[in-house]
Amino acid sequence: MGEYRRIPTADPAAVMDCTECGAPDGMQRTDDLTDDLEQKCGEIWTCGACGAEYIDEW
């Protein structure tokens, strides 16, 4: 059986610059993406300044 690789949980207070309006530290993680097996496969980030959404999928 293959080895199960656990994806580390990101810091819940993580922030990044907005990918749309460029606001410094404007984007915050707002939700996790999960696959059909309910395993985390990405994160959804939302900008507090302009409301843009960024999906980080892996």
PDB file of C-alpha atoms in Angstrom:
ATOM      1  CA  MET A   1       0.000   0.000   0.000  1.00  0.00           C
ATOM      2  CA  GLY A   2       1.270   3.505  -0.824  1.00  0.00           C
ATOM      3  CA  GLU A   3       2.456   5.918   1.774  1.00  0.00           C
ATOM      4  CA  TYR A   4      -0.124   8.531   2.799  1.00  0.00           C
ATOM      5  CA  ARG A   5       1.296  12.055   2.597  1.00  0.00           C
ATOM      6  CA  ARG A   6      -0.451  14.560   4.832  1.00  0.00           C
ATOM      7  CA  ILE A   7      -0.549  18.147   3.597  1.00  0.00           C
ATOM      8  CA  PRO A   8       0.392  20.540   6.425  1.00  0.00           C
ATOM      9  CA  THR A   9      -2.260  22.954   7.582  1.00  0.00           C
ATOM     10  CA  ALA A  10      -1.499  26.571   6.758  1.00  0.00           C
ATOM     11  CA  ASP A  11      -1.437  29.229   9.418  1.00  0.00           C
ATOM     12  CA  PRO A  12      -5.078  30.329   9.909  1.00  0.00           C
ATOM     13  CA  ALA A  13      -3.918  33.931  10.263  1.00  0.00           C
ATOM     14  CA  ALA A  14      -2.016  33.812   6.964  1.00  0.00           C
ATOM     15  CA  VAL A  15      -2.350  36.789   4.645  1.00  0.00           C
ATOM     16  CA  MET A  16      -0.980  37.733   1.222  1.00  0.00           C
ATOM     17  CA  ASP A  17      -1.100  40.687  -1.131  1.00  0.00           C
ATOM     18  CA  CYS A  18      -4.246  40.833  -3.277  1.00  0.00           C
ATOM     19  CA  THR A  19      -3.835  39.283  -6.721  1.00  0.00           C
ATOM     20  CA  GLU A  20      -6.322  41.772  -8.232  1.00  0.00           C
ATOM     21  CA  CYS A  21      -6.025  45.206  -6.576  1.00  0.00           C
ATOM     22  CA  GLY A  22      -2.562  44.727  -5.019  1.00  0.00           C
ATOM     23  CA  ALA A  23      -3.633  45.648  -1.479  1.00  0.00           C
ATOM     24  CA  PRO A  24      -0.764  44.688   0.874  1.00  0.00           C
ATOM     25  CA  ASP A  25      -1.828  41.734   3.056  1.00  0.00           C
ATOM     26  CA  GLY A  26      -5.352  42.219   1.678  1.00  0.00           C
ATOM     27  CA  MET A  27      -6.151  38.549   1.085  1.00  0.00           C
ATOM     28  CA  GLN A  28      -7.062  36.172   3.899  1.00  0.00           C
ATOM     29  CA  ARG A  29      -7.819  32.449   3.776  1.00  0.00           C
ATOM     30  CA  THR A  30     -11.586  32.095   3.952  1.00  0.00           C
ATOM     31  CA  ASP A  31     -12.212  28.422   3.186  1.00  0.00           C
ATOM     32  CA  ASP A  32     -10.632  25.097   2.257  1.00  0.00           C
ATOM     33  CA  LEU A  33     -11.226  23.243  -1.004  1.00  0.00           C
ATOM     34  CA  THR A  34     -11.980  19.553  -0.551  1.00  0.00           C
ATOM     35  CA  ASP A  35     -12.187  16.738  -3.066  1.00  0.00           C
ATOM     36  CA  ASP A  36     -14.883  14.062  -3.355  1.00  0.00           C
ATOM     37  CA  LEU A  37     -13.248  12.137  -0.488  1.00  0.00           C
ATOM     38  CA  GLU A  38     -13.361  15.214   1.770  1.00  0.00           C
ATOM     39  CA  GLN A  39      -9.577  15.609   1.653  1.00  0.00           C
ATOM     40  CA  LYS A  40      -8.138  19.103   1.527  1.00  0.00           C
ATOM     41  CA  CYS A  41      -6.971  19.935  -2.007  1.00  0.00           C
ATOM     42  CA  GLY A  42      -6.630  23.713  -1.851  1.00  0.00           C
ATOM     43  CA  GLU A  43      -7.624  26.964  -0.210  1.00  0.00           C
ATOM     44  CA  ILE A  44      -9.862  29.904  -1.067  1.00  0.00           C
ATOM     45  CA  TRP A  45      -8.529  33.387  -0.335  1.00  0.00           C
ATOM     46  CA  THR A  46     -10.663  36.564  -0.349  1.00  0.00           C
ATOM     47  CA  CYS A  47      -9.555  40.197  -0.431  1.00  0.00           C
ATOM     48  CA  GLY A  48     -11.053  42.411   2.250  1.00  0.00           C
ATOM     49  CA  ALA A  49     -10.418  45.542   0.146  1.00  0.00           C
ATOM     50  CA  CYS A  50     -11.958  44.629  -3.242  1.00  0.00           C
ATOM     51  CA  GLY A  51     -13.693  41.276  -2.611  1.00  0.00           C
ATOM     52  CA  ALA A  52     -11.626  39.374  -5.213  1.00  0.00           C
ATOM     53  CA  GLU A  53     -11.313  35.630  -4.737  1.00  0.00           C
ATOM     54  CA  TYR A  54      -8.163  33.586  -5.342  1.00  0.00           C
ATOM     55  CA  ILE A  55      -8.268  29.780  -5.449  1.00  0.00           C
ATOM     56  CA  ASP A  56      -5.033  28.001  -4.567  1.00  0.00           C
ATOM     57  CA  GLU A  57      -5.554  24.427  -5.738  1.00  0.00           C
ATOM     58  CA  TRP A  58      -3.133  21.516  -5.530  1.00  0.00           C
TER      59      TRP A  58
END
